[in-house]
Structures are given as structure tokens and as C-alpha cells.
Amino acid sequence: MPPTRVIIDTDPGIDDALALILAFASPELSVEAITTVAGNVTVAQATRNACLLLELVDPRPRPPIASGATRPMTRPLRTAESYHGGDGLGELSRFRTEGGEPRYPEPQQRLAVQSAPALMAELISAAPGEIVLICIGPLTNLAMAIQAAPTEMAKVKGIVVMGGAIQAPGNITPGAEFNLYTDPEAAKLVFTSGLPITLVPLDVTQRVLLRAELIEAIVQHIGSCTTQFVRDTTERLFGVEQARAGCAAIPLHDPLAVGVVIDPSLVTRRPFYVEMETGEGPAQGMTIADRRQIKDEWKQPPNLQVCTEVDAGRFIALFLERICRLPA
Ligand code: RIB
Ligand code: CA
């Protein structure tokens, strides 16, 4: 079976970096492009981080990287450096080679000439029904692409969105998840677009936890550049999670969105009508799913497939096996 052709829209971000590694390590996927968006960090930092990751992994052929939205559609940008570190990747400048050189030097930045939304629309319309768009940051680029090129974007095979919280609590507010909270207007436009969307919410991503001791064991055993990077980029975050939640474990939010495309059997999907809260109050950015047990004719037709269950053990095993595959 030929690999699934994917575009990954991302705001790296530590878990974004882990998701990109998983994608490049998986023969089931062909990464056609990476598009960057402001979210965890500024879009300039996100683009720099994507370039650093590509230099580390060095996939052949190397997909284009296109830079996208510098801020949400209508709201100011609120980044998450307190969680991901000032560089968005766990403060990698701390790490040195034996010779005292930076272990992760500044990457070359050779970017696509198109903006992220333009590259998305161009690639999707050039391969009707073939490309899956995986969105693991705020949905600003996707919303802008739908607004600017609706006919082209309608040729997408499917869209997988890491975002939202259906029955689970939020992670940036008591009720809202970071990606959709950051740009709820973009999410509302995407959710009402009629495009084929699978939502990977906190309900499932909070169940796929990467534990510190697992990474230490792998680096001792494998010791490739990739596993060393995984250790280095997560080291600070394990401390943040220990302080914040009392457990040295990182939810693999974005890697699971990639995992859902690699192996759809990892999750259970159910159709729901989901609305975005775009008001200013404490419910801002919440995803409201119609879970009422009433007949279909009494409620709005579903607009999303929502992942409600995950085989967490099988996904973690897949993730760990794949990150060990990349070259030394
Ligand atoms: O809520 C988790 C999401 O927000 C992930 O995509 C993480 O990278 C942050 O962007
Ligand atoms: Ca992200």
C-alpha cells in the first residue's frame, strides 16, 4: 500500500518536534510539506525550530517548509514559552558536544516562497483526494487557506486536528485546550467548513503519556542523534510537568495526531456536532459537543469525527519503536 501523503501544520513546540520525528520515521507516511504557525512560540521561532528538526532528521527528499500566520485571526498571540522553554524546544542551547560546540547549531533556513496557506492549497489542489492535512497547532493557517482557496482546499483527502476537549478538562483554561483557545475564530471557521475533519482532543491525548524513565533507558540503549534529541528536548519539560502536575510524564498530544494517520485502529471515532465558543468569558475557546441521547432529527448533523478512545499502550509502543528507527 503506498504511503499516505501528508502536510503537517505545526507550532514547534516540544510535542510538535516529537510528532515530526514520528512522521519521518514512519513508512506509512510521506511528508510532502511542513507549514508553520504562531502558537507555542512566534512563527519565526516555530519556523526556525522546524528547520532545526529537518537538519537533525535529514529526510530524503527534504520537504519544503512554508512559514504562515504570525498571529491568530483576530486576537493577540499568547505563546507558551513557560511550558516549552524560551526556544520552544526545551532550551537546547544548554547542550554542548564534547568539543564544547553547540550540540544543536542554528539551522539553515531555506523556506518555500509561498506562504503556508498558499502552499497548503497548491499541494492539495494538485493532488485531489490524496493529501491528509495534520494540524498540530492553532488553526489560523488552515482557516486562511479555506478563506482564500475554498475550491482547492475542498480537494483534501482528510484533516486531522489535535485540539479541543470534549469531556476532559482543558489545559490552558479549566475548559479549553491550547490550540483552539489560541485562535477560536479560526477553529470556528474550520469546524463550519464542511471539510472531512477528525478531532484528536485532550480526551485521548492526555492518556498517552511519555515517562522520563522510558527515555533515559532508550538513550542508554540506542544513543542515536534522534534519541539524544528526544532526551534533550524533553528533559526540562519533565521537570515542568513534575512541578505542575506532580508526575514526570509528557502528554504526547501532537504525536497521537500523527499516530491516528499511521494506524487509524489506534483510536475509536464517533461523529459529533461540535461548536466553538468564541466569546470572551471563562468558556472562551471551549469545544461544545452535542452528546445528547436524542434522535438525529432533533439535533444538528455531525460536523466532526471525534476520537473518544485510544489504545494508549499500543501507541506508546509504536512511538518508542519508531523514534529508535531514525539514523544514528
Ligand atoms: O494542547 C496541546 C497542543 O497545544 C499541542 O499541539 C501543543 O504543541 C500545543 O500547541
Ligand atoms: Ca503543537
Coordinates of C-alpha atoms and ligand atoms in Angstrom, one line a residue:
M1 CA 0.0 0.0 0.0
P2 CA 1.5 3.4 -1.0
P3 CA 2.3 5.8 1.9
T4 CA -0.3 8.4 2.9
R5 CA 0.8 11.8 1.6
V6 CA 0.6 14.3 4.5
I7 CA 1.2 18.0 5.1
I8 CA 1.9 18.9 8.8
D9 CA 0.9 22.3 10.1
T10 CA 2.8 22.9 13.3
D11 CA 4.0 25.3 16.0
P12 CA 7.1 23.5 17.3
G13 CA 6.9 23.1 20.3
I14 CA 8.3 20.1 22.0
D15 CA 5.5 17.7 21.3
D16 CA 5.3 19.0 17.7
A17 CA 9.0 18.1 17.3
L18 CA 8.3 14.6 18.6
A19 CA 5.3 14.3 16.2
L20 CA 7.6 15.3 13.3
I21 CA 10.1 12.7 14.2
L22 CA 7.4 10.1 14.4
A23 CA 6.1 11.1 11.0
F24 CA 9.6 10.9 9.3
A25 CA 10.3 7.6 11.0
S26 CA 7.1 6.0 9.7
P27 CA 7.0 4.4 6.2
E28 CA 3.2 4.7 6.3
L29 CA 3.5 8.4 5.7
S30 CA 5.1 10.6 3.0
V31 CA 5.6 14.1 4.5
E32 CA 5.0 16.4 1.5
A33 CA 5.4 19.7 3.3
I34 CA 5.7 21.3 6.7
T35 CA 3.8 24.6 7.3
T36 CA 4.4 26.7 10.4
V37 CA 2.1 28.8 12.5
A38 CA 2.3 31.0 15.6
G39 CA 1.2 29.3 18.7
N40 CA 3.6 27.8 21.3
V41 CA 6.2 30.3 20.0
T42 CA 6.3 33.0 17.4
V43 CA 6.0 31.8 13.8
A44 CA 9.7 32.9 13.3
Q45 CA 10.8 30.6 16.1
A46 CA 8.4 27.8 15.0
T47 CA 9.9 28.0 11.5
R48 CA 13.5 28.0 12.9
N49 CA 12.6 25.0 15.0
A50 CA 11.1 23.1 12.1
C51 CA 14.3 23.8 10.1
L52 CA 16.4 22.6 13.0
L53 CA 14.4 19.4 13.2
L54 CA 14.7 18.8 9.5
E55 CA 18.5 19.2 9.7
L56 CA 18.6 16.7 12.5
V57 CA 16.4 14.1 10.8
D58 CA 17.6 14.9 7.3
P59 CA 14.7 13.2 5.4
R60 CA 15.3 12.4 1.7
P61 CA 13.7 14.0 -0.2
R62 CA 13.5 17.0 2.1
P63 CA 10.0 18.5 2.2
P64 CA 9.5 22.3 1.8
I65 CA 8.9 24.4 4.8
A66 CA 6.5 27.3 4.4
S67 CA 6.0 30.0 7.1
G68 CA 2.5 31.1 8.0
A69 CA 0.4 33.2 10.3
T70 CA 2.2 35.5 12.7
R71 CA -0.8 35.8 15.0
P72 CA -4.4 34.5 15.4
M73 CA -7.1 35.8 13.0
T74 CA -8.5 38.5 15.4
R75 CA -6.9 38.0 18.8
P76 CA -3.4 38.8 20.1
L77 CA -0.9 35.9 20.2
R78 CA -0.2 34.4 23.6
T79 CA 2.7 32.0 23.4
A80 CA 3.7 29.1 25.7
E81 CA 7.4 29.5 26.4
S82 CA 6.8 28.8 30.1
Y83 CA 5.9 25.3 29.1
H84 CA 8.1 24.7 26.0
G85 CA 11.1 26.8 27.0
G86 CA 12.3 30.1 25.6
D87 CA 13.3 28.4 22.3
G88 CA 10.2 26.3 22.2
L89 CA 12.3 23.1 22.3
G90 CA 13.3 22.8 25.9
E91 CA 16.2 25.3 26.0
L92 CA 18.5 23.3 23.6
S93 CA 21.3 25.9 23.7
R94 CA 22.3 24.3 27.1
F95 CA 23.7 21.2 25.4
R96 CA 27.3 21.0 24.0
T97 CA 29.3 18.5 22.2
E98 CA 32.5 17.0 23.8
G99 CA 34.4 19.7 21.9
G100 CA 32.3 22.4 23.6
E101 CA 30.4 23.3 20.4
P102 CA 26.6 23.7 20.4
R103 CA 25.0 20.3 20.0
Y104 CA 22.2 21.9 18.1
P105 CA 23.7 24.8 16.0
E106 CA 21.5 27.4 14.3
P107 CA 19.9 25.8 11.2
Q108 CA 20.0 27.0 7.7
Q109 CA 16.6 28.4 6.7
R110 CA 15.7 27.6 3.1
L111 CA 12.0 28.3 3.0
A112 CA 9.3 27.9 0.3
V113 CA 8.4 31.1 -1.5
Q114 CA 4.7 30.5 -0.8
S115 CA 3.1 31.3 2.5
A116 CA 1.8 28.4 4.5
P117 CA -1.8 28.7 3.4
A118 CA -0.8 29.1 -0.2
L119 CA 1.4 26.1 -0.2
M120 CA -1.3 24.0 1.5
A121 CA -3.9 25.0 -1.2
E122 CA -1.4 24.5 -4.0
L123 CA -0.3 21.0 -3.0
I124 CA -3.8 19.8 -2.0
S125 CA -5.4 21.0 -5.3
A126 CA -2.6 19.4 -7.3
A127 CA -3.4 16.0 -5.8
P128 CA -7.2 15.8 -5.4
G129 CA -8.3 13.3 -2.8
E130 CA -4.7 12.3 -1.9
I131 CA -3.4 14.6 0.8
V132 CA -4.1 14.4 4.5
L133 CA -3.5 17.7 6.4
I134 CA -2.4 17.1 10.0
C135 CA -2.8 20.3 12.1
I136 CA -1.0 20.3 15.4
G137 CA -1.0 24.0 16.3
P138 CA -3.6 26.8 16.2
L139 CA -5.8 26.5 13.1
T140 CA -5.0 30.0 11.7
N141 CA -3.2 28.8 8.6
L142 CA -6.0 26.3 7.7
A143 CA -8.7 28.9 8.2
M144 CA -6.8 31.4 6.0
A145 CA -6.4 28.7 3.3
I146 CA -10.1 27.8 3.4
Q147 CA -11.0 31.5 3.1
A148 CA -8.6 32.2 0.3
A149 CA -8.9 29.0 -1.7
P150 CA -12.1 27.1 -0.7
T151 CA -12.3 25.1 -4.0
E152 CA -8.7 24.0 -3.8
M153 CA -9.0 23.1 -0.1
A154 CA -12.1 21.0 -0.7
K155 CA -9.9 18.6 -2.6
V156 CA -8.2 17.5 0.6
K157 CA -8.5 13.8 1.5
G158 CA -8.9 14.5 5.2
I159 CA -7.9 16.8 8.0
V160 CA -6.7 15.6 11.4
V161 CA -6.7 18.3 14.1
M162 CA -5.1 18.0 17.5
G163 CA -7.3 20.2 19.6
G164 CA -10.2 20.6 21.9
A165 CA -11.6 18.9 25.0
I166 CA -14.9 17.2 24.8
Q167 CA -15.5 15.6 28.3
A168 CA -11.9 16.1 29.5
P169 CA -10.8 19.3 31.3
G170 CA -8.9 21.9 29.4
N171 CA -5.1 22.5 29.6
I172 CA -4.8 26.3 29.1
T173 CA -8.0 27.1 31.0
P174 CA -10.3 24.9 33.0
G175 CA -12.3 24.2 29.9
A176 CA -10.3 25.0 26.8
E177 CA -7.4 23.3 25.0
F178 CA -4.4 25.5 23.9
N179 CA -4.5 25.2 20.1
L180 CA -8.2 26.0 19.8
Y181 CA -8.1 28.6 22.7
T182 CA -5.3 30.4 20.9
D183 CA -7.5 31.0 17.8
P184 CA -11.1 30.1 18.4
E185 CA -12.3 32.2 15.4
A186 CA -10.1 30.1 13.1
A187 CA -11.4 26.9 14.7
K188 CA -15.0 28.0 14.2
L189 CA -14.4 28.7 10.5
V190 CA -12.7 25.3 10.1
F191 CA -15.5 23.4 12.0
T192 CA -18.2 25.0 9.8
S193 CA -16.3 24.4 6.5
G194 CA -17.9 21.1 5.8
L195 CA -14.4 19.6 5.2
P196 CA -13.7 16.0 6.5
I197 CA -12.2 16.6 9.9
T198 CA -11.1 14.1 12.6
L199 CA -10.6 15.8 16.0
V200 CA -7.9 14.4 18.4
P201 CA -8.9 16.1 21.7
L202 CA -7.3 16.1 25.2
D203 CA -9.8 13.3 26.0
V204 CA -7.4 10.9 24.2
T205 CA -4.1 12.8 24.1
Q206 CA -3.9 13.1 27.9
R207 CA -3.9 9.3 28.1
V208 CA -0.8 8.8 26.0
L209 CA 1.9 9.8 28.5
L210 CA 5.7 9.6 27.8
R211 CA 7.5 8.9 31.0
A212 CA 11.1 10.2 31.8
E213 CA 12.5 6.8 32.7
L214 CA 11.5 5.3 29.3
I215 CA 13.5 8.0 27.5
E216 CA 16.6 7.5 29.7
A217 CA 16.5 3.7 29.1
I218 CA 16.2 4.2 25.3
V219 CA 19.1 6.8 25.1
Q220 CA 21.3 4.4 27.1
H221 CA 20.3 1.5 24.7
I222 CA 20.1 3.2 21.3
G223 CA 22.0 6.5 21.6
S224 CA 21.3 7.9 18.1
C225 CA 21.2 11.6 17.4
T226 CA 17.4 11.4 17.2
T227 CA 17.0 9.7 20.6
Q228 CA 19.6 12.1 22.1
F229 CA 17.5 15.0 20.7
V230 CA 14.3 13.4 22.2
R231 CA 16.0 13.2 25.6
D232 CA 17.4 16.8 25.4
T233 CA 14.2 18.4 24.2
T234 CA 12.1 16.7 26.9
E235 CA 14.4 16.9 29.8
R236 CA 13.3 20.4 31.0
L237 CA 9.6 19.6 30.3
F238 CA 9.6 16.5 32.6
G239 CA 10.6 18.9 35.4
V240 CA 7.9 21.3 34.4
E241 CA 5.3 18.5 34.4
Q242 CA 6.6 17.2 37.8
A243 CA 6.2 20.7 39.3
R244 CA 2.9 21.4 37.5
A245 CA 1.1 18.0 37.8
G246 CA 3.2 16.0 40.2
C247 CA 4.3 13.5 37.6
A248 CA 7.3 13.4 35.3
A249 CA 5.3 12.5 32.2
I250 CA 4.6 14.4 29.0
P251 CA 1.3 14.0 27.1
L252 CA 2.0 13.1 23.5
H253 CA -0.7 15.4 22.1
D254 CA 0.8 16.0 18.7
P255 CA 2.4 12.6 18.1
L256 CA -1.0 11.0 18.6
A257 CA -2.5 13.1 15.8
V258 CA 0.2 11.7 13.6
G259 CA -0.3 8.2 15.0
V260 CA -4.0 8.4 14.1
V261 CA -2.9 8.7 10.4
I262 CA -0.2 6.0 10.7
D263 CA -2.7 3.5 12.2
P264 CA -6.3 4.6 12.4
S265 CA -7.1 1.5 14.5
L266 CA -5.3 3.1 17.5
V267 CA -8.4 5.2 18.2
T268 CA -12.2 5.0 18.3
R269 CA -14.0 7.7 16.4
R270 CA -17.6 9.0 16.9
P271 CA -19.5 11.6 14.9
F272 CA -20.5 14.7 16.8
Y273 CA -21.8 18.2 16.1
V274 CA -19.1 20.4 17.8
E275 CA -19.3 24.2 18.2
M276 CA -16.5 26.6 19.2
E277 CA -17.0 29.2 21.9
T278 CA -15.6 32.4 20.6
G279 CA -16.9 34.7 23.4
E280 CA -14.6 36.5 25.9
G281 CA -15.7 34.8 29.1
P282 CA -14.3 31.8 31.1
A283 CA -15.7 29.5 28.4
Q284 CA -13.6 31.1 25.6
G285 CA -12.1 28.5 23.2
M286 CA -14.1 25.6 24.6
T287 CA -15.4 22.9 22.3
I288 CA -19.1 22.1 22.9
A289 CA -20.1 18.7 21.5
D290 CA -23.8 17.7 21.3
R291 CA -23.7 14.5 23.3
R292 CA -27.5 14.4 24.0
Q293 CA -29.0 11.0 23.6
I294 CA -31.8 12.1 21.3
K295 CA -32.9 11.3 17.8
D296 CA -30.7 12.7 15.0
E297 CA -33.6 14.7 13.6
W298 CA -33.7 16.7 16.8
K299 CA -30.1 18.0 16.6
Q300 CA -27.6 19.4 14.2
P301 CA -25.9 16.9 11.8
P302 CA -22.3 15.9 12.9
N303 CA -19.5 18.1 11.6
L304 CA -16.5 16.2 13.1
Q305 CA -15.3 12.7 13.7
V306 CA -14.1 12.9 17.4
C307 CA -11.6 10.4 18.8
T308 CA -13.1 9.2 22.0
E309 CA -10.9 6.2 22.9
V310 CA -7.3 5.3 22.4
D311 CA -5.2 2.2 22.7
A312 CA -2.6 4.1 24.8
G313 CA -0.2 1.2 25.3
R314 CA -0.1 0.3 21.7
F315 CA 0.5 3.9 20.6
I316 CA 3.3 4.5 23.1
A317 CA 5.0 1.2 21.9
L318 CA 4.6 2.4 18.3
F319 CA 6.1 5.9 19.2
L320 CA 9.1 4.4 21.0
E321 CA 9.8 1.8 18.3
R322 CA 9.7 4.4 15.6
I323 CA 11.9 7.1 17.2
C324 CA 14.6 4.4 17.5
R325 CA 14.5 3.7 13.8
L326 CA 16.0 7.0 12.6
P327 CA 19.6 7.0 11.6
A328 CA 22.4 7.4 14.2
Ligands
RIB1 O1 -2.9 21.4 23.8 C1 -1.8 20.8 23.3 C2 -1.4 21.5 22.0 O2 -1.0 22.8 22.3 C3 -0.2 20.8 21.3 O3 -0.3 21.0 19.9 C4 0.9 21.6 21.9 O4 2.1 21.6 21.0 C5 0.3 23.0 22.0 O5 0.5 23.6 20.7
CA2 CA 1.6 22.0 18.7

